[in-house]
Amino acid sequence: MVQFLQEAGLRVHVGQYSIQIGVGGGADFSFQEYGGDPGDPVVCADADTAEELLCAAKIVSAALATAKLRHRFEIYDHRPDMAGYLHYDWPLIHE
């Protein structure tokens, strides 16, 4: 995964249980617990605004989609309304 993210031009720092991704624009991403034992993979991301987060998430999602890695990102604003939905091979299902 690190290689795919680096090839997309992202700054990547690999820790024991996480991958920190520098996207720029004030957004921070981390893939946590990707190594197996601690639990299911978790992606955490934060930014000052939903718009900043959505912009950064599009970059990360595009890198993952290029590598054909199945994923979904739900972006919520402060209300909390869904401000964006990005995915590869994981369509949104309305219940």
mmCIF file with all atom_site columns, C-alpha atoms in Angstrom:
data_model
loop_
_atom_site.group_PDB
_atom_site.id
_atom_site.type_symbol
_atom_site.label_atom_id
_atom_site.label_alt_id
_atom_site.label_comp_id
_atom_site.label_asym_id
_atom_site.label_entity_id
_atom_site.label_seq_id
_atom_site.pdbx_PDB_ins_code
_atom_site.Cartn_x
_atom_site.Cartn_y
_atom_site.Cartn_z
_atom_site.occupancy
_atom_site.B_iso_or_equiv
_atom_site.pdbx_formal_charge
_atom_site.auth_seq_id
_atom_site.auth_comp_id
_atom_site.auth_asym_id
_atom_site.auth_atom_id
_atom_site.pdbx_PDB_model_num
ATOM 1  C CA . MET A 1 1  ? 0.000   0.000  0.000  1.00 0.00 ? 1  MET A CA 1
ATOM 2  C CA . VAL A 1 2  ? 2.849   2.361  0.830  1.00 0.00 ? 2  VAL A CA 1
ATOM 3  C CA . GLN A 1 3  ? 4.198   2.064  -2.702 1.00 0.00 ? 3  GLN A CA 1
ATOM 4  C CA . PHE A 1 4  ? 0.827   2.968  -4.246 1.00 0.00 ? 4  PHE A CA 1
ATOM 5  C CA . LEU A 1 5  ? 0.480   6.007  -2.010 1.00 0.00 ? 5  LEU A CA 1
ATOM 6  C CA . GLN A 1 6  ? 4.037   7.192  -2.711 1.00 0.00 ? 6  GLN A CA 1
ATOM 7  C CA . GLU A 1 7  ? 3.563   6.736  -6.462 1.00 0.00 ? 7  GLU A CA 1
ATOM 8  C CA . ALA A 1 8  ? 0.560   9.066  -6.165 1.00 0.00 ? 8  ALA A CA 1
ATOM 9  C CA . GLY A 1 9  ? 2.895   11.735 -4.762 1.00 0.00 ? 9  GLY A CA 1
ATOM 10 C CA . LEU A 1 10 ? 1.827   11.437 -1.137 1.00 0.00 ? 10 LEU A CA 1
ATOM 11 C CA . ARG A 1 11 ? 4.218   11.705 1.817  1.00 0.00 ? 11 ARG A CA 1
ATOM 12 C CA . VAL A 1 12 ? 4.068   8.465  3.768  1.00 0.00 ? 12 VAL A CA 1
ATOM 13 C CA . HIS A 1 13 ? 5.443   7.527  7.189  1.00 0.00 ? 13 HIS A CA 1
ATOM 14 C CA . VAL A 1 14 ? 5.176   3.894  8.259  1.00 0.00 ? 14 VAL A CA 1
ATOM 15 C CA . GLY A 1 15 ? 4.857   3.060  11.950 1.00 0.00 ? 15 GLY A CA 1
ATOM 16 C CA . GLN A 1 16 ? 4.387   -0.278 13.671 1.00 0.00 ? 16 GLN A CA 1
ATOM 17 C CA . TYR A 1 17 ? 0.585   -0.147 13.536 1.00 0.00 ? 17 TYR A CA 1
ATOM 18 C CA . SER A 1 18 ? -0.172  2.766  11.221 1.00 0.00 ? 18 SER A CA 1
ATOM 19 C CA . ILE A 1 19 ? 0.634   4.523  7.981  1.00 0.00 ? 19 ILE A CA 1
ATOM 20 C CA . GLN A 1 20 ? 0.555   8.333  8.273  1.00 0.00 ? 20 GLN A CA 1
ATOM 21 C CA . ILE A 1 21 ? -0.232  10.095 4.995  1.00 0.00 ? 21 ILE A CA 1
ATOM 22 C CA . GLY A 1 22 ? 0.674   13.707 4.273  1.00 0.00 ? 22 GLY A CA 1
ATOM 23 C CA . VAL A 1 23 ? -1.842  14.998 1.767  1.00 0.00 ? 23 VAL A CA 1
ATOM 24 C CA . GLY A 1 24 ? -1.417  18.733 2.284  1.00 0.00 ? 24 GLY A CA 1
ATOM 25 C CA . GLY A 1 25 ? -4.102  21.366 2.532  1.00 0.00 ? 25 GLY A CA 1
ATOM 26 C CA . GLY A 1 26 ? -4.486  20.900 6.265  1.00 0.00 ? 26 GLY A CA 1
ATOM 27 C CA . ALA A 1 27 ? -5.803  17.335 6.141  1.00 0.00 ? 27 ALA A CA 1
ATOM 28 C CA . ASP A 1 28 ? -4.230  14.407 7.973  1.00 0.00 ? 28 ASP A CA 1
ATOM 29 C CA . PHE A 1 29 ? -4.834  10.754 7.152  1.00 0.00 ? 29 PHE A CA 1
ATOM 30 C CA . SER A 1 30 ? -3.738  7.613  8.907  1.00 0.00 ? 30 SER A CA 1
ATOM 31 C CA . PHE A 1 31 ? -4.369  3.982  8.132  1.00 0.00 ? 31 PHE A CA 1
ATOM 32 C CA . GLN A 1 32 ? -4.402  2.266  11.516 1.00 0.00 ? 32 GLN A CA 1
ATOM 33 C CA . GLU A 1 33 ? -4.218  -1.349 12.587 1.00 0.00 ? 33 GLU A CA 1
ATOM 34 C CA . TYR A 1 34 ? -3.465  -2.531 9.067  1.00 0.00 ? 34 TYR A CA 1
ATOM 35 C CA . GLY A 1 35 ? -1.072  -5.215 10.305 1.00 0.00 ? 35 GLY A CA 1
ATOM 36 C CA . GLY A 1 36 ? -3.585  -7.894 11.289 1.00 0.00 ? 36 GLY A CA 1
ATOM 37 C CA . ASP A 1 37 ? -3.374  -8.724 15.021 1.00 0.00 ? 37 ASP A CA 1
ATOM 38 C CA . PRO A 1 38 ? -4.732  -5.485 16.563 1.00 0.00 ? 38 PRO A CA 1
ATOM 39 C CA . GLY A 1 39 ? -7.997  -5.538 14.618 1.00 0.00 ? 39 GLY A CA 1
ATOM 40 C CA . ASP A 1 40 ? -9.727  -4.605 11.386 1.00 0.00 ? 40 ASP A CA 1
ATOM 41 C CA . PRO A 1 41 ? -8.135  -1.835 9.322  1.00 0.00 ? 41 PRO A CA 1
ATOM 42 C CA . VAL A 1 42 ? -9.274  1.688  10.238 1.00 0.00 ? 42 VAL A CA 1
ATOM 43 C CA . VAL A 1 43 ? -8.768  4.932  8.332  1.00 0.00 ? 43 VAL A CA 1
ATOM 44 C CA . CYS A 1 44 ? -8.829  8.159  10.329 1.00 0.00 ? 44 CYS A CA 1
ATOM 45 C CA . ALA A 1 45 ? -8.766  11.585 8.743  1.00 0.00 ? 45 ALA A CA 1
ATOM 46 C CA . ASP A 1 46 ? -9.249  15.132 9.950  1.00 0.00 ? 46 ASP A CA 1
ATOM 47 C CA . ALA A 1 47 ? -9.266  18.652 8.525  1.00 0.00 ? 47 ALA A CA 1
ATOM 48 C CA . ASP A 1 48 ? -10.549 22.090 9.496  1.00 0.00 ? 48 ASP A CA 1
ATOM 49 C CA . THR A 1 49 ? -13.466 21.911 7.039  1.00 0.00 ? 49 THR A CA 1
ATOM 50 C CA . ALA A 1 50 ? -15.420 19.202 5.255  1.00 0.00 ? 50 ALA A CA 1
ATOM 51 C CA . GLU A 1 51 ? -14.350 20.777 1.953  1.00 0.00 ? 51 GLU A CA 1
ATOM 52 C CA . GLU A 1 52 ? -10.648 20.435 2.837  1.00 0.00 ? 52 GLU A CA 1
ATOM 53 C CA . LEU A 1 53 ? -11.180 16.863 3.938  1.00 0.00 ? 53 LEU A CA 1
ATOM 54 C CA . LEU A 1 54 ? -13.124 15.990 0.798  1.00 0.00 ? 54 LEU A CA 1
ATOM 55 C CA . CYS A 1 55 ? -10.376 17.429 -1.405 1.00 0.00 ? 55 CYS A CA 1
ATOM 56 C CA . ALA A 1 56 ? -7.699  15.413 0.407  1.00 0.00 ? 56 ALA A CA 1
ATOM 57 C CA . ALA A 1 57 ? -9.850  12.274 0.479  1.00 0.00 ? 57 ALA A CA 1
ATOM 58 C CA . LYS A 1 58 ? -10.244 12.471 -3.305 1.00 0.00 ? 58 LYS A CA 1
ATOM 59 C CA . ILE A 1 59 ? -6.454  12.296 -3.659 1.00 0.00 ? 59 ILE A CA 1
ATOM 60 C CA . VAL A 1 60 ? -6.136  9.288  -1.332 1.00 0.00 ? 60 VAL A CA 1
ATOM 61 C CA . SER A 1 61 ? -9.171  7.564  -2.872 1.00 0.00 ? 61 SER A CA 1
ATOM 62 C CA . ALA A 1 62 ? -7.773  8.031  -6.386 1.00 0.00 ? 62 ALA A CA 1
ATOM 63 C CA . ALA A 1 63 ? -4.471  6.451  -5.317 1.00 0.00 ? 63 ALA A CA 1
ATOM 64 C CA . LEU A 1 64 ? -6.292  3.476  -3.806 1.00 0.00 ? 64 LEU A CA 1
ATOM 65 C CA . ALA A 1 65 ? -8.580  3.116  -6.833 1.00 0.00 ? 65 ALA A CA 1
ATOM 66 C CA . THR A 1 66 ? -5.602  3.168  -9.200 1.00 0.00 ? 66 THR A CA 1
ATOM 67 C CA . ALA A 1 67 ? -4.212  0.228  -7.200 1.00 0.00 ? 67 ALA A CA 1
ATOM 68 C CA . LYS A 1 68 ? -7.676  -1.412 -7.364 1.00 0.00 ? 68 LYS A CA 1
ATOM 69 C CA . LEU A 1 69 ? -7.935  -1.465 -3.570 1.00 0.00 ? 69 LEU A CA 1
ATOM 70 C CA . ARG A 1 70 ? -11.570 -1.717 -2.439 1.00 0.00 ? 70 ARG A CA 1
ATOM 71 C CA . HIS A 1 71 ? -12.436 1.131  -0.083 1.00 0.00 ? 71 HIS A CA 1
ATOM 72 C CA . ARG A 1 72 ? -15.023 3.712  0.904  1.00 0.00 ? 72 ARG A CA 1
ATOM 73 C CA . PHE A 1 73 ? -14.735 7.103  2.573  1.00 0.00 ? 73 PHE A CA 1
ATOM 74 C CA . GLU A 1 74 ? -17.727 8.875  4.068  1.00 0.00 ? 74 GLU A CA 1
ATOM 75 C CA . ILE A 1 75 ? -17.084 12.579 4.717  1.00 0.00 ? 75 ILE A CA 1
ATOM 76 C CA . TYR A 1 76 ? -19.322 14.383 7.218  1.00 0.00 ? 76 TYR A CA 1
ATOM 77 C CA . ASP A 1 77 ? -19.635 18.066 7.984  1.00 0.00 ? 77 ASP A CA 1
ATOM 78 C CA . HIS A 1 78 ? -20.219 19.644 11.393 1.00 0.00 ? 78 HIS A CA 1
ATOM 79 C CA . ARG A 1 79 ? -24.036 19.125 11.272 1.00 0.00 ? 79 ARG A CA 1
ATOM 80 C CA . PRO A 1 80 ? -23.291 15.977 10.767 1.00 0.00 ? 80 PRO A CA 1
ATOM 81 C CA . ASP A 1 81 ? -24.552 15.594 7.210  1.00 0.00 ? 81 ASP A CA 1
ATOM 82 C CA . MET A 1 82 ? -22.739 13.504 4.645  1.00 0.00 ? 82 MET A CA 1
ATOM 83 C CA . ALA A 1 83 ? -20.688 15.969 2.599  1.00 0.00 ? 83 ALA A CA 1
ATOM 84 C CA . GLY A 1 84 ? -19.118 13.376 0.323  1.00 0.00 ? 84 GLY A CA 1
ATOM 85 C CA . TYR A 1 85 ? -18.835 9.708  -0.475 1.00 0.00 ? 85 TYR A CA 1
ATOM 86 C CA . LEU A 1 86 ? -15.828 8.275  -2.282 1.00 0.00 ? 86 LEU A CA 1
ATOM 87 C CA . HIS A 1 87 ? -15.288 4.626  -3.053 1.00 0.00 ? 87 HIS A CA 1
ATOM 88 C CA . TYR A 1 88 ? -13.817 1.989  -5.267 1.00 0.00 ? 88 TYR A CA 1
ATOM 89 C CA . ASP A 1 89 ? -15.941 -1.154 -5.728 1.00 0.00 ? 89 ASP A CA 1
ATOM 90 C CA . TRP A 1 90 ? -18.078 -0.295 -2.670 1.00 0.00 ? 90 TRP A CA 1
ATOM 91 C CA . PRO A 1 91 ? -21.312 1.435  -3.720 1.00 0.00 ? 91 PRO A CA 1
ATOM 92 C CA . LEU A 1 92 ? -23.417 3.327  -1.207 1.00 0.00 ? 92 LEU A CA 1
ATOM 93 C CA . ILE A 1 93 ? -26.485 1.349  -0.204 1.00 0.00 ? 93 ILE A CA 1
ATOM 94 C CA . HIS A 1 94 ? -29.480 3.333  0.997  1.00 0.00 ? 94 HIS A CA 1
ATOM 95 C CA . GLU A 1 95 ? -31.588 1.530  3.580  1.00 0.00 ? 95 GLU A CA 1
#
